[in-house]
Amino acid sequence: MRHEAEVTLKKLAGPSAELREDQWTAIEALVAQHRRVLCVQRTGWGKSAVYFVATALLRARGAGPTVIVSPLLALMRNQVDAAARAGIAARTINSANLEEWDAITAEIAAGSIDVLLVSPERLNNPAFRDDVLPKLAATAGLLVVDEAHCVSDWGHDFRPDYRRLRTLLLDLAPGTPVLATTATANSRVTADVAEQLGDALVLRGSLDRESLRMGSLTLPSPSHRLAWLGEHLRDLPGSGIIYTLTVAGAHETAAFLRSQGYDVAAYTGKSEDADRRDAEADLLGNRIKALVATSALGMGFDKPDLGFVVHLGAPSSPIAYYQQVGRAGRAVEKADVLLLPGKEDADIWRYFASLAFPPEHQVRAVIDVLAASGRPLSIQALEPRVELRRGRLELMLKVLDVDGAVRRVRGGGWEATGAEWRHDTERYARIAAAREAEQEAMRQYAALTSCRLEFLRRQLDDPEAAPCGRCDGCAGAWYATEVSPEALDAARAHLGRAGVEIAPRKLWPTGLPTVGVPLSGKIPAGEQSLPGRAIGRLSDLGWGERLRAVLTGPDGPLPDELFNGVVATLAEWAKGDARWEQRPAGVVVLGSQHAPELVASLGARIAAVGRLPLLGTIPAARSTDTASRTNSAQRVRALYGGFEVPADLAAAVRSLDGPVLLVDDVVDSGWTMALAARALRQAGAPGVLPFALALTA
């Protein structure tokens, strides 16, 4: 059997490939003993070789197809290509190939597929769950759980859909071997995953990465970090990945690097699938210097000769950081890994932490709404009746589904099961504390003067952790630490550009009549605002830090630095390619409860510099704090009827021959601006041009 395995491996990885002892131990346990195996091995060790070789051996012995649960499209594409090299027929069912699902399902039924890769989300698609999965579970020759740390809510990248694997494990035919693999599991996560597998053979190896040379460079501002990258990217070996913490950061960085003559592409979770495929292919073919990516390009992207990974901003977990830098140096002697941390990193960590599992009262409210409805409700129908944004609502429903409290049905609806549910408050608190400890560890990593790789390996509970001898802590900095004045000027000019569009709302949220608001469908043209402008986004590399400092600080007059951004934004709006159709004829201030002095001074200074009449203020009739944290339908419900245009202001706007400039500090969902603009239009304003200091996203 080992000779047969070696032959298959050479087809997969080349004529010089040889099985590692732990690889053979895993393969033998799966094929000969039909065991359950957990492999915790470093990136590049060859975990995929284990399941493809085991698949070939099992199929040759008459076993059914292998089912691989894999989390990312990039990973799936790489695995399908790798399987083909070994003569293994692999197909995938995911959100990007909807048109192929029927044909693939037929191939599964016909037995012509050796490997089926599915996303964890697919496991709970009602049609797949009810029609395909039972037969697949009963006939599978091998189940593979890739990136198995996602199973554990202690892991850095827990995904509720992975918990559905517990059900799948119970449905497997007796004696079906199971392989779980990950490179990023500490002892707690390893024990949790092994317990969920049940009686698993755990093969844990050293997490050393002999090719990686790691460093960290702390620079004083986003402009300095971008300037350093623009000046020194060409010095980094080969092609690589530049990670940013936000989508806005990825696009800003890519645009700047292109302006400096580099061939780069942006890659985020919001990119179209075709664009992501093209970007992956360009990096794999070394046609670009780098992909500027969010964590959407993470687990499993396989480019063996990747020469570097740079982080503009630190991930919130050293374990997540180890996973991302593991993309580099798989088949080259040396790869450079560099962290450029920023002061704003902690703000971004806090934002993502705020999206965690909701508190008990919000969860029970959702269960109660589903129980009282008497019929399944779609996300769109459920959203107006609860106080959760869609992303958090979807995450919560997935967790409740795994817990048995709700169930997804055909057509995309959700229903309550009637099963008793308990909010595990203590566990969620412990997980939150663990996340805070990880953030503190990441701060320590950035400031280390000792070995960086040893620190990361200890965070992953690697018993063999030892100084690497290569990083800047062991051998000193190999990278330049200077930024030239010319590079800094270019970065400042790029990040200092002011002005982003505030898109007008054109459709009312679905389900408003169910919460007592008599609005639906399209917003009439005569009640809409025009496209507006803000200086920037709170997540921007350039303006973000300055905007956050003012908007989260004590109320007071608008600082001159931000007013310079206001003037620049208005100037571009008046003369740029996307200029306003008609100059504003007056300024109206939108009353603020948390920053009244800031917004009042903003309106007054715009009116003065633009030689426009300051027409007055629309008072904020009620607190909108709750509305700002919930979904669109609940925001509209909270704000509906809350903006009353005073009689003198109404008379003033009716007398204008042009639109009013409606001024506020922050635009989040856009509904405050939309409803205030509607009130002005109904009072007779010819048009409304929204203006704010910042967009939240």
C-alpha angles and dihedrals in degrees: 000000000000091000089051089050092050091052091052092047092054090053089051102042107015138275095289095054118116130184117255114228093247090049090054091044089055094045093048092048091051100042104031101029101028090224134157112251134190115199115195102182136146122269110275094026092115107257092153090054088061095058097039093049090045089050092053092049094046094047090050087056094052100263123149125254124299116247114209118192104206127175108211137049092224090054092049093051092050092048094050089052092047093050092052090058089060094046092255117141106226129177133177136214112204143132093276098060104044091143092061099051097094093049092047092049088053090050090052090052091048092051094236095124121084096186131024117192116200134174118242088243089061091062090073099040099122096227093045093041094050103032108028109021100061093056092041092052092047095050103032116125094200136006117210123192106196120199087016094181084081087072091067122071085211088064122099092243105034113176119192093214089064089066086068085075089079088068092044091052090055091051096053118109113259112276096021107149118234128200124193119187137187141149096203113059126119121203094276093051092043092053092046094051093044090052091052091050092049124222093009128174104232116209109187121176139182115292095210116135106200094187097055122098108190133199144159127213120190113204126181102244146006088259091057092049093049091045091051091052093047091050100042107028090097089059093060115097120260118322128323152151129287109199123205128185097231140038091238090052092052093053094043092050094046092049092051094048091049089052087055092055101262124135103230137144133207119237121188140148088260094056117108113259092242090053091049091050091050092047092050091049092049092052093045089051093047090238091132132042095228149349111233099213147169121220086283083091098059137097116051103000100146121205105145095196097048103147105197148006120203124185119206094198128007124268113238094246132050087214091057088046092053089050093052097045087050088078088078133076102015096138104013129081095234135023128172123230118188133177121204102187123196137205089238093060093090091053090055092047090053092051094053090044088056089064092064125121110311124249120270098260092057092047093050090048089059093048090048093051091051092046093049096047095071090211138057116280127208121227088255092053094043097047098071091053097055135052100240133104115244097253093052091042092054092048092048093050090052091053092046089049091055089046089053097241096113136018134209114230135194113289092040098278129135130221136185115249096204091236117141113259130197125198105227093216095166094052093049089050091051091049091050089052090050090052091052090051089052090053091051089049089053090053088051091050092054091052098042122134092182131065114319099197092049089053092052092046090052089051086058091048093244104171091204095056111142138152111292098210091218110074126090089260092056103032105015131254115315094181129082114259098192128096117201120231090241093054091046092050090052092049093047091050091050096047092040094063107116131208137070127179124257101211114217120242110245104171130050115234114265119259099028094136089058089063095044101266113125096214130108143148123013121004105239112255090238090059099045128098121235121246109290141196141235129185092242148307125288087236094053118121091222112037097014098087094046093047093047091050093055098038095049095041130081118300116265145125119315110273116241092240092060092043089057086057090049091053092047091049093049091046092053090045091054097047109018130102091268095044123161115267093229131020114248115260098202145001127246122187120217107222116245128204097195101037109020096148093049094051094042092052090046091055094044094049093047090051092049097047092043094044089235129143114257097226101187145268134294102218120229100242097197142008111281096188093109092043091054092060101046138065129294098262092050091047092053090046091052093046101038110117091003099112117074119179109219115238095247091049091048090053091049096052092046089058094056125105093205142035125290122240106233110205129204137151104237136014114204113160093357094236096112089056091042095053095041089050089049090054091051093047091049088051089057106268110156090222142335126232110193118217128182139163094237149007116219092220 
